[in-house]
Amino acid sequence: MENSKSSVSTEQSIKEAAKRVFLKKGFAGTKTRDISEESGENLALINYYFRSKKNLFQIVMKEIFIEFLESSIPVFNDTNTSIQQKLESFVDRHLNLCLKQPDMPLFVVNEINGNLDCIADPEEQKNERVENTVFHQQLTSEYPETNPEHVLLNTIGMTVYPFLGRAMMCGMQGADDAKFLAFIEERRKMIPIWIMRMLNGTSD
Amino acid sequence: MENSKSSVSTEQSIKEAAKRVFLKKGFAGTKTRDISEESGENLALINYYFRSKKNLFQIVMKEIFIEFLESSIPVFNDTNTSIQQKLESFVDRHLNLCLKQPDMPLFVVNEINGNLDCIADPEEQKNERVENTVFHQQLTSEYPETNPEHVLLNTIGMTVYPFLGRAMMCGMQGADDAKFLAFIEERRKMIPIWIMRMLNGTSD
DNA sequence: GTCTATAATTCGATAGAC
DNA sequence: GTCTATCGAATTATAGAC
């Protein structure tokens, strides 16, 4: 914004390339040369624009996290939708997000638990907790005997897990892309139904 | 077994230390010097016993994988138990496994999708696929309209996800160990029930 | 802003004494 | 089998010309 040349697009180009590489290889697995090659920009420009690999990583990490929040929070805070509608909408949006960036869930889950203090700014997280959402309130009032945290974890987990687990999912060997996509589409339809069944079952 | 000194325990010591460090930091994030420090053994001994870092990693990886299979396959292949009993038993065993090594799920999910050819031996995997289990057959015959792969993925996912996702689980901030443990114990009881509810629900 | 060249570290692996 | 010392490659980061 305050530069003279085509620097803005260079900076952007590096950041986008970094995002792709970090997503695929994680922090420790990514070399700055990978980012340089992926972006087509000179190696030195990475440090020129972003000071350090770690700093660049934190920026990318934060963007991904924000992207998730901005996709999810409005859905969970909609005062005009039912629990089931919120589930349908969240699963739909989140599956699309995962399909667009299949490496994202693995990346997040892997790096956020890491030793790195990414997303370190306590300011950023604000009170945008999923705990304080309308969804949470609806669950507590309509299903007072169910712990909402389980519902949330199960929903996110069932949505995300196929992208983490073609591995642990030993049964899906040789699953080509088409089969995987069909699998996901089945889940897009079923997950909200499954969650509702879990909620409505006899409370024992 | 064929060595003269206390070499067996040294080799074991290194392998166990490597397991701990790899579990926590992953392959790329682990330095051989970390393993040396963690084990208290000399740096050079790592290469003496295991030739290379990568080789040591593959050995550890295989052990963890075997541990999972040996814990799960017998349960899924028991001809004397119902679907629900298998679910209860698997969840119970697998949660214990995860509680003993909380870093394990993240590690597996992270590294198995990686570029590494760990567990490369096709021989090892044999036909011990979860696809060919009695559990799979029971599902197909008792719930012919349900895709067994979803059931399997949901079961494993719901069991494992809390260990992956204190992170993505934004709602569980500040969850201390005791609270987390209680959360897991709730799930140990509920997951089989939830899965059965999903199975028995009216087929939409 | 961009490039080349290189400094400064870090890391995996090994040589060689004991 | 174990240790010290170190090589050589890889990698992050920077200095300095353009």
Coordinates of C-alpha atoms (C1' of nucleotides) in Angstrom, one line a residue:
Chain A
M1 CA 0.0 0.0 0.0
E2 CA 2.9 2.3 0.6
N3 CA 5.3 0.8 -1.8
S4 CA 6.3 2.0 -5.2
K5 CA 6.7 -1.1 -7.4
S6 CA 4.8 -4.3 -7.9
S7 CA 5.7 -5.2 -4.4
V8 CA 2.2 -5.9 -3.2
S9 CA 1.7 -8.7 -5.6
T10 CA 5.1 -10.1 -4.8
E11 CA 4.3 -10.2 -1.1
Q12 CA 0.9 -11.7 -1.8
S13 CA 2.5 -14.3 -4.1
I14 CA 4.9 -15.4 -1.4
K15 CA 2.2 -15.6 1.2
E16 CA 0.0 -17.7 -1.0
A17 CA 2.8 -20.0 -2.0
A18 CA 3.8 -20.3 1.7
K19 CA 0.2 -21.2 2.6
R20 CA 0.2 -24.0 0.0
V21 CA 3.6 -25.4 1.1
F22 CA 3.0 -25.0 4.9
L23 CA -0.4 -26.8 4.4
K24 CA 1.2 -29.7 2.8
K25 CA 4.5 -30.0 4.7
G26 CA 3.9 -28.4 8.1
F27 CA 6.3 -25.9 9.7
A28 CA 9.3 -28.1 10.3
G29 CA 8.9 -29.9 7.0
T30 CA 8.8 -26.7 5.0
K31 CA 12.0 -25.1 3.7
T32 CA 12.2 -21.5 2.7
R33 CA 13.5 -22.7 -0.6
D34 CA 10.3 -24.6 -1.1
I35 CA 8.4 -21.4 -0.7
S36 CA 10.8 -19.6 -3.0
E37 CA 10.3 -22.2 -5.7
E38 CA 6.6 -22.5 -5.3
S39 CA 6.1 -18.8 -5.6
G40 CA 8.7 -18.2 -8.3
E41 CA 10.1 -15.4 -6.2
N42 CA 13.7 -14.9 -5.0
L43 CA 14.7 -16.6 -1.8
A44 CA 15.8 -13.4 -0.2
L45 CA 12.5 -11.7 -0.7
I46 CA 10.9 -14.0 1.9
N47 CA 13.0 -12.5 4.6
Y48 CA 12.7 -9.0 3.1
Y49 CA 8.9 -9.1 3.3
F50 CA 8.3 -11.4 6.3
R51 CA 11.5 -11.1 8.4
S52 CA 11.6 -14.8 9.2
K53 CA 10.1 -18.2 8.3
K54 CA 8.4 -18.4 11.7
N55 CA 6.8 -15.0 11.3
L56 CA 5.5 -16.0 7.9
F57 CA 4.1 -19.2 9.3
Q58 CA 2.2 -17.4 12.1
I59 CA 0.7 -15.0 9.5
V60 CA -0.5 -17.9 7.4
M61 CA -1.7 -19.8 10.4
K62 CA -3.8 -16.9 11.6
E63 CA -5.4 -16.5 8.2
I64 CA -6.5 -20.1 8.1
F65 CA -7.9 -19.8 11.6
I66 CA -9.8 -16.7 10.8
E67 CA -11.2 -18.3 7.6
F68 CA -12.6 -21.1 9.7
L69 CA -14.1 -18.7 12.3
E70 CA -15.6 -16.5 9.7
S71 CA -17.2 -19.4 8.0
S72 CA -18.6 -21.0 11.2
I73 CA -19.4 -18.3 13.8
P74 CA -22.2 -16.6 11.8
V75 CA -23.9 -20.0 11.3
F76 CA -23.8 -20.8 14.9
N77 CA -25.0 -17.3 15.9
D78 CA -28.0 -17.1 13.6
T79 CA -31.0 -16.5 15.8
N80 CA -33.4 -17.5 13.0
T81 CA -32.4 -21.1 12.5
S82 CA -33.0 -24.3 14.3
I83 CA -30.4 -26.7 15.7
Q84 CA -30.7 -29.0 12.7
Q85 CA -30.5 -26.1 10.2
K86 CA -27.4 -24.9 11.9
L87 CA -25.9 -28.4 11.7
E88 CA -26.7 -28.6 8.0
S89 CA -25.3 -25.2 7.3
F90 CA -22.1 -25.7 9.2
V91 CA -21.4 -29.2 7.8
D92 CA -22.1 -27.9 4.3
R93 CA -19.8 -24.9 4.6
H94 CA -17.1 -26.7 6.5
L95 CA -17.0 -29.6 4.0
N96 CA -16.6 -27.1 1.2
L97 CA -13.8 -25.5 3.0
C98 CA -12.1 -28.8 3.5
L99 CA -12.6 -29.9 -0.1
K100 CA -11.1 -26.6 -1.3
Q101 CA -8.0 -27.2 0.9
P102 CA -7.8 -30.9 1.8
D103 CA -4.6 -30.4 3.7
M104 CA -6.1 -27.9 6.0
P105 CA -7.6 -30.1 8.7
L106 CA -4.4 -32.1 9.1
F107 CA -2.4 -28.9 9.2
V108 CA -4.4 -27.2 11.8
V109 CA -4.7 -30.2 14.0
N110 CA -1.0 -30.9 13.7
E111 CA 0.5 -27.5 14.1
I112 CA -1.9 -25.9 16.6
N113 CA -1.0 -28.5 19.2
G114 CA 2.7 -28.1 18.4
N115 CA 5.2 -26.3 20.5
L116 CA 4.8 -23.2 18.4
D117 CA 3.0 -20.2 19.9
C118 CA 1.1 -19.5 16.7
I119 CA -2.0 -17.5 17.2
A120 CA -0.4 -16.2 20.3
D121 CA -2.2 -12.9 20.4
P122 CA -4.9 -13.2 23.0
E123 CA -6.5 -10.2 21.5
E124 CA -7.4 -11.9 18.3
Q125 CA -9.4 -14.6 19.8
K126 CA -11.7 -12.2 21.5
N127 CA -14.8 -13.8 22.8
E128 CA -15.5 -15.5 19.5
R129 CA -15.7 -18.8 21.3
V130 CA -18.0 -21.4 20.0
E131 CA -19.0 -21.7 23.7
N132 CA -20.9 -18.4 23.6
T133 CA -22.9 -19.0 20.5
V134 CA -26.7 -19.1 20.0
F135 CA -26.2 -22.8 18.9
H136 CA -24.7 -23.5 22.3
Q137 CA -27.7 -21.8 24.1
Q138 CA -30.2 -23.7 21.9
L139 CA -28.5 -27.0 22.8
T140 CA -28.5 -26.2 26.5
S141 CA -32.2 -25.3 26.6
E142 CA -33.6 -27.9 24.2
Y143 CA -31.3 -30.8 25.3
P144 CA -30.5 -29.9 28.9
E145 CA -29.2 -33.4 29.7
T146 CA -26.7 -33.4 26.9
N147 CA -23.2 -31.8 27.2
P148 CA -23.0 -29.4 24.3
E149 CA -19.3 -29.9 24.0
H150 CA -19.8 -33.4 22.9
V151 CA -22.2 -32.3 20.2
L152 CA -19.8 -29.7 18.9
L153 CA -16.8 -32.1 19.0
N154 CA -18.8 -34.8 17.3
T155 CA -20.0 -32.5 14.6
I156 CA -16.6 -31.0 13.8
G157 CA -15.0 -34.4 14.2
M158 CA -17.2 -36.2 11.8
T159 CA -16.9 -33.5 9.3
V160 CA -13.2 -33.2 9.4
Y161 CA -12.1 -36.7 10.1
P162 CA -12.2 -38.1 6.6
F163 CA -9.6 -35.6 5.6
L164 CA -7.4 -36.6 8.4
G165 CA -7.9 -40.3 8.2
R166 CA -7.6 -41.9 4.8
A167 CA -4.6 -43.2 6.7
M168 CA -6.0 -44.5 9.9
M169 CA -9.0 -45.5 7.8
C170 CA -7.3 -48.7 6.8
G171 CA -10.5 -49.9 5.1
M172 CA -10.4 -47.2 2.5
Q173 CA -7.3 -48.4 0.7
G174 CA -7.1 -47.5 -2.9
A175 CA -9.9 -45.0 -2.6
D176 CA -9.5 -42.8 -5.6
D177 CA -10.6 -39.3 -5.7
A178 CA -14.1 -40.0 -7.2
K179 CA -14.9 -42.5 -4.6
F180 CA -13.7 -40.2 -1.8
L181 CA -15.8 -37.4 -3.1
A182 CA -18.9 -39.6 -3.2
F183 CA -18.1 -40.6 0.3
I184 CA -17.9 -37.0 1.4
E185 CA -21.2 -36.2 -0.3
E186 CA -22.9 -39.0 1.6
R187 CA -21.6 -37.5 4.8
R188 CA -22.7 -34.0 3.9
K189 CA -26.2 -35.4 3.8
M190 CA -26.0 -37.7 6.8
I191 CA -23.9 -36.0 9.5
P192 CA -26.7 -33.6 10.5
I193 CA -29.2 -36.5 10.6
W194 CA -26.8 -38.6 12.6
I195 CA -26.3 -35.8 15.1
M196 CA -30.0 -35.3 15.5
R197 CA -30.4 -39.0 16.1
M198 CA -27.8 -38.9 18.8
L199 CA -29.6 -36.0 20.4
N200 CA -33.0 -37.5 20.2
G201 CA -32.2 -40.9 21.4
T202 CA -33.5 -42.1 24.7
S203 CA -31.4 -40.4 27.4
D204 CA -29.9 -43.2 29.4
Chain B
M1 CA 20.7 -60.8 21.5
E2 CA 24.1 -61.5 20.0
N3 CA 26.0 -58.6 21.7
S4 CA 28.4 -58.8 24.6
K5 CA 27.7 -55.8 26.7
S6 CA 24.6 -54.0 27.9
S7 CA 23.9 -53.1 24.4
V8 CA 20.3 -54.5 24.4
S9 CA 19.2 -52.0 27.0
T10 CA 20.9 -49.2 25.3
E11 CA 19.2 -50.0 22.0
Q12 CA 15.9 -50.2 23.8
S13 CA 16.6 -47.0 25.6
I14 CA 17.2 -45.2 22.4
K15 CA 14.1 -46.6 20.7
E16 CA 11.8 -45.7 23.6
A17 CA 13.2 -42.2 23.8
A18 CA 12.8 -41.9 20.0
K19 CA 9.2 -43.0 20.4
R20 CA 8.5 -40.3 22.9
V21 CA 10.2 -37.5 20.9
F22 CA 8.8 -38.6 17.5
L23 CA 5.3 -38.8 19.0
K24 CA 5.6 -35.2 20.3
K25 CA 7.4 -33.5 17.5
G26 CA 6.9 -35.6 14.4
F27 CA 9.6 -36.7 12.0
A28 CA 10.8 -33.4 10.6
G29 CA 10.5 -31.7 14.0
T30 CA 12.7 -34.2 15.7
K31 CA 16.4 -33.8 15.8
T32 CA 18.7 -36.8 16.5
R33 CA 20.2 -34.7 19.3
D34 CA 16.8 -34.5 20.9
I35 CA 16.7 -38.3 21.0
S36 CA 20.2 -38.4 22.3
E37 CA 19.3 -36.1 25.2
E38 CA 16.0 -37.7 25.9
S39 CA 17.6 -41.1 26.1
G40 CA 20.8 -40.0 27.9
E41 CA 22.7 -42.0 25.3
N42 CA 25.5 -40.7 23.1
L43 CA 24.6 -39.1 19.8
A44 CA 26.7 -41.5 17.8
L45 CA 24.9 -44.5 19.2
I46 CA 21.8 -43.7 17.4
N47 CA 23.4 -44.3 14.1
Y48 CA 25.4 -47.2 15.4
Y49 CA 22.2 -49.0 16.3
F50 CA 19.7 -47.7 13.8
R51 CA 21.8 -46.6 10.8
S52 CA 19.7 -43.5 10.2
K53 CA 17.1 -41.3 11.7
K54 CA 14.7 -42.3 9.0
N55 CA 15.2 -46.0 9.7
L56 CA 14.6 -45.4 13.4
F57 CA 11.5 -43.6 12.6
Q58 CA 10.1 -46.3 10.5
I59 CA 10.7 -48.9 13.2
V60 CA 8.9 -46.7 15.8
M61 CA 6.1 -46.1 13.3
K62 CA 5.6 -49.7 12.7
E63 CA 5.5 -50.5 16.4
I64 CA 2.8 -48.0 17.0
F65 CA 0.8 -49.3 14.1
I66 CA 1.1 -52.9 15.2
E67 CA 0.0 -51.8 18.7
F68 CA -3.2 -50.4 17.2
L69 CA -3.9 -53.4 15.1
E70 CA -3.3 -55.9 17.8
S71 CA -5.6 -54.0 20.1
S72 CA -8.4 -53.6 17.5
I73 CA -8.5 -56.5 15.1
P74 CA -9.3 -59.2 17.7
V75 CA -12.2 -57.2 18.9
F76 CA -13.6 -56.7 15.5
N77 CA -13.1 -60.3 14.6
D78 CA -14.8 -61.8 17.7
T79 CA -17.6 -64.1 16.4
N80 CA -19.2 -64.3 19.9
T81 CA -20.1 -60.6 20.3
S82 CA -22.8 -58.3 19.0
I83 CA -22.2 -55.1 17.1
Q84 CA -22.8 -53.0 20.3
Q85 CA -20.4 -55.2 22.3
K86 CA -17.7 -54.8 19.7
L87 CA -18.2 -51.0 19.8
E88 CA -18.0 -50.9 23.5
S89 CA -14.9 -53.0 23.6
F90 CA -13.1 -51.2 20.8
V91 CA -13.9 -47.7 22.2
D92 CA -12.8 -48.9 25.7
R93 CA -9.5 -50.3 24.5
H94 CA -8.7 -47.5 22.1
L95 CA -9.4 -44.8 24.6
N96 CA -7.0 -46.5 27.0
L97 CA -4.4 -46.6 24.3
C98 CA -4.9 -42.9 23.6
L99 CA -4.8 -42.0 27.3
K100 CA -1.5 -43.8 27.7
Q101 CA 0.0 -42.0 24.7
P102 CA -2.0 -38.8 24.1
D103 CA 0.3 -37.7 21.3
M104 CA -0.3 -40.9 19.4
P105 CA -3.4 -40.0 17.4
L106 CA -1.9 -36.7 16.2
F107 CA 1.3 -38.4 15.3
V108 CA -0.3 -41.2 13.3
V109 CA -2.7 -39.0 11.5
N110 CA 0.0 -36.5 10.8
E111 CA 2.9 -38.7 9.7
I112 CA 1.0 -41.4 7.9
N113 CA -0.4 -38.9 5.4
G114 CA 3.1 -37.4 5.0
N115 CA 5.4 -37.9 2.1
L116 CA 7.3 -40.5 4.0
D117 CA 7.1 -44.1 3.0
C118 CA 6.7 -45.3 6.5
I119 CA 5.1 -48.7 6.8
A120 CA 6.2 -49.3 3.3
D121 CA 6.4 -53.0 3.5
P122 CA 3.3 -54.3 1.8
E123 CA 3.9 -57.6 3.5
E124 CA 3.3 -56.3 6.9
Q125 CA -0.1 -55.1 6.3
K126 CA -1.3 -58.5 5.1
N127 CA -5.0 -58.8 4.9
E128 CA -5.5 -57.4 8.3
R129 CA -7.8 -54.8 6.9
V130 CA -10.7 -53.7 9.0
E131 CA -12.7 -54.3 5.9
N132 CA -12.5 -58.0 6.2
T133 CA -13.6 -58.3 9.8
V134 CA -16.6 -60.0 11.4
F135 CA -17.7 -56.6 12.5
H136 CA -17.9 -55.5 8.9
Q137 CA -19.9 -58.5 8.0
Q138 CA -22.3 -58.0 10.9
L139 CA -22.9 -54.4 9.8
T140 CA -23.6 -55.4 6.2
S141 CA -26.1 -58.0 7.2
E142 CA -27.9 -56.3 10.0
Y143 CA -27.9 -52.8 8.5
P144 CA -27.7 -53.4 4.8
E145 CA -28.7 -49.8 4.0
T146 CA -25.8 -48.3 5.9
N147 CA -22.3 -48.0 4.5
P148 CA -20.1 -49.7 7.0
E149 CA -17.2 -47.4 6.2
H150 CA -19.1 -44.5 7.7
V151 CA -19.7 -46.4 10.9
L152 CA -16.1 -47.3 11.2
L153 CA -14.9 -43.8 10.5
N154 CA -17.4 -42.3 12.9
T155 CA -16.4 -44.7 15.7
I156 CA -12.7 -44.2 15.3
G157 CA -13.1 -40.5 14.7
M158 CA -15.3 -39.9 17.8
T159 CA -12.8 -41.9 19.9
V160 CA -9.7 -40.2 18.6
Y161 CA -10.8 -36.7 17.9
P162 CA -10.6 -35.3 21.5
F163 CA -6.9 -36.1 21.4
L164 CA -6.5 -34.3 18.1
G165 CA -8.7 -31.4 18.8
R166 CA -8.3 -29.6 22.1
A167 CA -7.1 -27.2 19.5
M168 CA -9.8 -27.0 16.9
M169 CA -12.1 -27.5 19.9
C170 CA -12.1 -23.8 20.6
G171 CA -14.8 -24.3 23.3
M172 CA -12.6 -26.3 25.5
Q173 CA -10.1 -23.5 26.4
G174 CA -8.5 -23.9 29.7
A175 CA -9.5 -27.4 30.1
D176 CA -7.3 -28.9 32.7
D177 CA -6.3 -32.5 32.8
A178 CA -9.0 -33.5 35.2
K179 CA -11.8 -31.9 33.2
F180 CA -10.4 -33.5 30.0
L181 CA -10.3 -36.9 31.7
A182 CA -13.9 -36.6 32.8
F183 CA -14.8 -35.6 29.3
I184 CA -13.2 -38.7 28.0
E185 CA -14.9 -40.9 30.5
E186 CA -18.3 -39.5 29.4
R187 CA -17.4 -40.4 25.8
R188 CA -16.2 -43.9 26.7
K189 CA -19.8 -44.5 27.9
M190 CA -21.6 -42.6 25.2
I191 CA -19.9 -43.3 21.9
P192 CA -21.2 -46.9 21.6
I193 CA -24.7 -45.6 22.4
W194 CA -24.4 -42.8 19.9
I195 CA -23.3 -45.1 17.2
M196 CA -26.2 -47.5 17.9
R197 CA -28.6 -44.6 17.7
M198 CA -27.2 -43.5 14.4
L199 CA -27.6 -47.1 13.1
N200 CA -31.1 -47.6 14.5
G201 CA -32.5 -44.2 13.4
T202 CA -35.2 -44.2 10.8
S203 CA -33.5 -44.4 7.5
D204 CA -34.2 -40.8 6.4
Chain C
dG1 C1' 12.5 -4.0 -4.7
dT2 C1' 15.2 -7.6 -6.5
dC3 C1' 19.2 -10.2 -7.1
dT4 C1' 23.8 -12.8 -6.0
dA5 C1' 26.8 -14.3 -2.8
dT6 C1' 27.8 -15.7 1.5
dA7 C1' 27.7 -15.7 6.5
dA8 C1' 26.1 -18.3 10.5
dT9 C1' 23.9 -22.3 12.2
dT10 C1' 22.1 -26.5 12.5
dC11 C1' 21.8 -31.2 11.6
dG12 C1' 22.6 -36.1 10.1
dA13 C1' 26.2 -39.0 9.8
dT14 C1' 30.9 -41.0 10.3
dA15 C1' 35.9 -41.6 11.5
dG16 C1' 38.8 -43.1 14.8
dA17 C1' 40.5 -43.4 19.6
dC18 C1' 39.5 -46.1 23.7
Chain D
dG1 C1' 30.1 -50.7 22.6
dT2 C1' 30.9 -46.0 23.6
dC3 C1' 32.9 -41.6 23.2
dT4 C1' 35.0 -37.2 21.1
dA5 C1' 35.6 -34.6 17.3
dT6 C1' 34.4 -33.2 13.0
dC7 C1' 33.0 -33.5 8.2
dG8 C1' 29.7 -32.2 4.7
dA9 C1' 25.3 -31.0 3.4
dA10 C1' 21.3 -28.3 4.1
dT11 C1' 19.1 -24.2 5.7
dT12 C1' 17.9 -19.7 7.7
dA13 C1' 19.1 -15.2 7.3
dT14 C1' 21.7 -11.1 5.8
dA15 C1' 25.1 -8.0 3.4
dG16 C1' 25.7 -5.5 -0.4
dA17 C1' 25.5 -4.6 -5.5
dC18 C1' 22.2 -3.1 -8.9

